[in-house]
Amino acid sequence: MSKVKVLAFAGSARRESFNKQVVSIAAAGAEAAGAEVTLIDLADYPLPIFDQDLEAKGRPENVKKLKQLFLQNDALLLSCPEYNSSITPLLKNTIDWVSRPDPHEPRLAAYRGKIAALMSASPGALGGLRGLVHVRSILSNIGVVVLPDQVAVPNASDAFSADGSLKDLERHAAIHALGETLVHLTSRLKS
């Protein structure tokens, strides 16, 4: 059987994003479980706000690149910042652009049959949990199977060591394990 392929990213473009640090930990867990992980930064794929009139003129090149990445991978590791108790505009815009079908392609081809694991980090006391509810709902509605387990990192501005690991070793292990669980479940479902 071929290796499980995982696309991992944070829904933030901020250079020092806590969520980028968190998804790196989960990506290491997925790699430890034998997956081929592609860790990307959405800042490298700037997109205009989704607009069907703009789409009618031709899809931006970065949409094509991102969609190809989604299509090539079996699973998603997403670390999702919370903006005003919800999903970030960057993450929602990415989901929307990638969801658009190409001619002769099934609806939601980049999402159907994918499995996702969610995590978040926030300077607040809840660690971004309120936003994960919305991300889970959106992904479930477009055909993604979202793992019931998720991990949130509260008080993120004080949560990380200088090397990028979490000071809370149990939470670090839980995020690492989230990546491993995603790979094991995806592998079972692929076989």
CSV table of C-alpha atoms in Angstrom, one decimal:
chain,number,residue,atom,x,y,z
A,1,MET,CA,0.0,0.0,0.0
A,2,SER,CA,1.2,3.5,-0.7
A,3,LYS,CA,2.1,5.9,2.0
A,4,VAL,CA,-0.5,8.1,3.4
A,5,LYS,CA,-0.1,11.7,2.1
A,6,VAL,CA,-0.9,14.5,4.4
A,7,LEU,CA,-1.3,18.2,3.6
A,8,ALA,CA,-0.6,20.4,6.7
A,9,PHE,CA,-1.1,24.1,7.2
A,10,ALA,CA,-2.3,26.8,9.6
A,11,GLY,CA,-5.1,29.2,8.7
A,12,SER,CA,-2.8,32.1,9.4
A,13,ALA,CA,-0.4,34.1,7.3
A,14,ARG,CA,1.3,35.7,10.3
A,15,ARG,CA,5.0,35.1,10.3
A,16,GLU,CA,5.2,34.2,14.0
A,17,SER,CA,1.8,32.4,14.1
A,18,PHE,CA,1.2,30.1,17.1
A,19,ASN,CA,-0.9,28.0,14.8
A,20,LYS,CA,2.1,27.4,12.5
A,21,GLN,CA,4.1,26.2,15.4
A,22,VAL,CA,1.2,23.8,16.5
A,23,VAL,CA,0.7,22.3,13.1
A,24,SER,CA,4.4,21.6,12.8
A,25,ILE,CA,4.2,19.5,16.0
A,26,ALA,CA,1.3,17.5,14.5
A,27,ALA,CA,3.1,17.2,11.2
A,28,ALA,CA,6.0,15.6,13.0
A,29,GLY,CA,3.6,13.1,14.5
A,30,ALA,CA,2.2,12.3,11.1
A,31,GLU,CA,5.7,11.8,9.8
A,32,ALA,CA,6.6,9.6,12.8
A,33,ALA,CA,3.6,7.4,11.8
A,34,GLY,CA,5.0,6.9,8.3
A,35,ALA,CA,3.2,9.6,6.4
A,36,GLU,CA,4.5,11.7,3.6
A,37,VAL,CA,3.7,15.2,4.9
A,38,THR,CA,3.6,18.4,2.8
A,39,LEU,CA,3.7,21.4,5.2
A,40,ILE,CA,2.8,24.6,3.5
A,41,ASP,CA,2.4,28.3,4.5
A,42,LEU,CA,-0.7,29.9,3.1
A,43,ALA,CA,1.3,33.2,3.0
A,44,ASP,CA,3.1,31.6,0.0
A,45,TYR,CA,-0.3,31.3,-1.9
A,46,PRO,CA,-1.9,34.8,-1.7
A,47,LEU,CA,-5.4,34.8,-3.1
A,48,PRO,CA,-8.0,37.4,-3.9
A,49,ILE,CA,-11.3,37.3,-2.0
A,50,PHE,CA,-13.4,34.6,-3.7
A,51,ASP,CA,-15.7,36.2,-6.3
A,52,GLN,CA,-17.5,34.2,-9.1
A,53,ASP,CA,-17.1,37.1,-11.5
A,54,LEU,CA,-13.3,37.0,-10.9
A,55,GLU,CA,-13.4,33.2,-11.3
A,56,ALA,CA,-15.2,33.6,-14.6
A,57,LYS,CA,-12.1,35.5,-15.9
A,58,GLY,CA,-9.9,32.6,-15.0
A,59,ARG,CA,-8.7,31.1,-11.7
A,60,PRO,CA,-5.7,32.6,-10.1
A,61,GLU,CA,-2.5,30.5,-10.4
A,62,ASN,CA,-2.3,30.0,-6.6
A,63,VAL,CA,-5.8,28.5,-6.6
A,64,LYS,CA,-4.7,26.0,-9.1
A,65,LYS,CA,-1.5,25.2,-7.1
A,66,LEU,CA,-3.4,24.8,-3.8
A,67,LYS,CA,-6.2,22.7,-5.3
A,68,GLN,CA,-3.6,20.4,-6.8
A,69,LEU,CA,-2.0,20.0,-3.4
A,70,PHE,CA,-5.4,19.1,-1.9
A,71,LEU,CA,-6.1,16.6,-4.7
A,72,GLN,CA,-2.7,14.9,-4.2
A,73,ASN,CA,-3.1,14.3,-0.5
A,74,ASP,CA,-5.3,11.9,1.5
A,75,ALA,CA,-5.6,13.8,4.7
A,76,LEU,CA,-5.4,17.3,6.2
A,77,LEU,CA,-3.8,18.6,9.3
A,78,LEU,CA,-5.2,22.1,10.0
A,79,SER,CA,-4.3,24.4,12.8
A,80,CYS,CA,-7.0,27.1,12.9
A,81,PRO,CA,-6.7,30.5,14.6
A,82,GLU,CA,-9.9,31.9,16.0
A,83,TYR,CA,-11.1,35.4,14.9
A,84,ASN,CA,-14.0,36.8,16.8
A,85,SER,CA,-15.1,33.3,17.9
A,86,SER,CA,-15.0,31.9,14.3
A,87,ILE,CA,-12.8,30.9,11.4
A,88,THR,CA,-10.2,33.2,9.9
A,89,PRO,CA,-11.0,34.9,6.6
A,90,LEU,CA,-7.8,33.4,5.1
A,91,LEU,CA,-8.9,29.9,5.9
A,92,LYS,CA,-12.5,30.4,4.7
A,93,ASN,CA,-11.3,32.0,1.5
A,94,THR,CA,-8.8,29.1,0.9
A,95,ILE,CA,-11.6,26.5,1.5
A,96,ASP,CA,-13.9,28.4,-0.9
A,97,TRP,CA,-11.5,28.8,-3.8
A,98,VAL,CA,-10.3,25.1,-3.5
A,99,SER,CA,-13.9,23.9,-3.5
A,100,ARG,CA,-14.6,25.2,-7.0
A,101,PRO,CA,-15.0,22.4,-9.6
A,102,ASP,CA,-13.0,22.2,-12.8
A,103,PRO,CA,-14.8,21.1,-15.9
A,104,HIS,CA,-15.6,17.4,-15.9
A,105,GLU,CA,-14.7,17.1,-12.3
A,106,PRO,CA,-17.1,15.9,-9.5
A,107,ARG,CA,-18.4,18.5,-7.1
A,108,LEU,CA,-16.0,19.1,-4.2
A,109,ALA,CA,-13.4,16.8,-5.6
A,110,ALA,CA,-10.6,18.3,-3.5
A,111,TYR,CA,-12.5,17.5,-0.3
A,112,ARG,CA,-14.6,14.4,-0.7
A,113,GLY,CA,-13.1,11.4,1.1
A,114,LYS,CA,-10.5,13.4,2.9
A,115,ILE,CA,-9.9,13.0,6.6
A,116,ALA,CA,-8.9,15.9,8.7
A,117,ALA,CA,-7.5,16.6,12.2
A,118,LEU,CA,-8.1,20.0,13.8
A,119,MET,CA,-6.1,21.9,16.3
A,120,SER,CA,-5.8,25.5,17.4
A,121,ALA,CA,-3.8,27.9,19.5
A,122,SER,CA,-4.8,31.3,20.9
A,123,PRO,CA,-3.6,33.8,23.4
A,124,GLY,CA,-7.1,33.4,25.0
A,125,ALA,CA,-8.1,31.0,27.7
A,126,LEU,CA,-10.1,28.7,25.4
A,127,GLY,CA,-7.2,28.2,22.9
A,128,GLY,CA,-9.4,28.8,19.8
A,129,LEU,CA,-12.0,26.1,20.6
A,130,ARG,CA,-15.0,28.3,19.5
A,131,GLY,CA,-13.5,28.7,16.0
A,132,LEU,CA,-12.9,24.9,15.6
A,133,VAL,CA,-16.7,24.4,15.9
A,134,HIS,CA,-17.2,26.4,12.7
A,135,VAL,CA,-14.2,24.8,10.9
A,136,ARG,CA,-15.6,21.3,11.8
A,137,SER,CA,-19.0,22.3,10.5
A,138,ILE,CA,-17.7,23.7,7.2
A,139,LEU,CA,-15.5,20.7,6.5
A,140,SER,CA,-18.1,18.2,7.4
A,141,ASN,CA,-20.6,19.8,5.1
A,142,ILE,CA,-18.2,19.6,2.1
A,143,GLY,CA,-17.5,15.9,2.5
A,144,VAL,CA,-14.5,15.8,4.8
A,145,VAL,CA,-14.4,13.3,7.7
A,146,VAL,CA,-13.2,15.2,10.7
A,147,LEU,CA,-11.6,13.3,13.6
A,148,PRO,CA,-13.6,13.7,16.8
A,149,ASP,CA,-10.3,14.4,18.7
A,150,GLN,CA,-8.9,17.9,18.6
A,151,VAL,CA,-6.4,19.9,20.6
A,152,ALA,CA,-6.5,23.5,21.6
A,153,VAL,CA,-3.5,25.5,23.1
A,154,PRO,CA,-4.7,28.2,25.4
A,155,ASN,CA,-2.5,31.2,26.5
A,156,ALA,CA,-0.4,30.5,23.5
A,157,SER,CA,1.8,33.6,23.9
A,158,ASP,CA,3.4,31.8,26.9
A,159,ALA,CA,3.0,28.2,25.8
A,160,PHE,CA,6.0,27.6,23.6
A,161,SER,CA,9.7,27.0,24.4
A,162,ALA,CA,12.4,28.7,22.3
A,163,ASP,CA,12.8,25.5,20.2
A,164,GLY,CA,9.1,25.6,19.2
A,165,SER,CA,7.9,22.8,21.4
A,166,LEU,CA,5.2,23.3,23.9
A,167,LYS,CA,6.1,23.8,27.6
A,168,ASP,CA,3.1,21.6,28.5
A,169,LEU,CA,4.5,18.2,27.6
A,170,GLU,CA,1.1,16.5,27.8
A,171,ARG,CA,-0.4,18.9,25.4
A,172,HIS,CA,2.7,18.6,23.1
A,173,ALA,CA,2.2,14.8,23.2
A,174,ALA,CA,-1.5,15.1,22.4
A,175,ILE,CA,-0.8,17.3,19.3
A,176,HIS,CA,1.9,14.9,18.1
A,177,ALA,CA,-0.5,12.0,18.7
A,178,LEU,CA,-3.2,13.8,16.7
A,179,GLY,CA,-0.9,13.6,13.6
A,180,GLU,CA,-0.2,10.0,14.3
A,181,THR,CA,-3.9,9.1,14.7
A,182,LEU,CA,-4.8,10.9,11.5
A,183,VAL,CA,-2.3,8.7,9.6
A,184,HIS,CA,-3.4,5.5,11.2
A,185,LEU,CA,-7.1,6.1,10.5
A,186,THR,CA,-6.4,7.3,7.0
A,187,SER,CA,-4.3,4.2,6.3
A,188,ARG,CA,-7.1,1.9,7.5
A,189,LEU,CA,-9.8,3.7,5.4
A,190,LYS,CA,-7.6,3.6,2.3
A,191,SER,CA,-7.1,-0.2,2.6
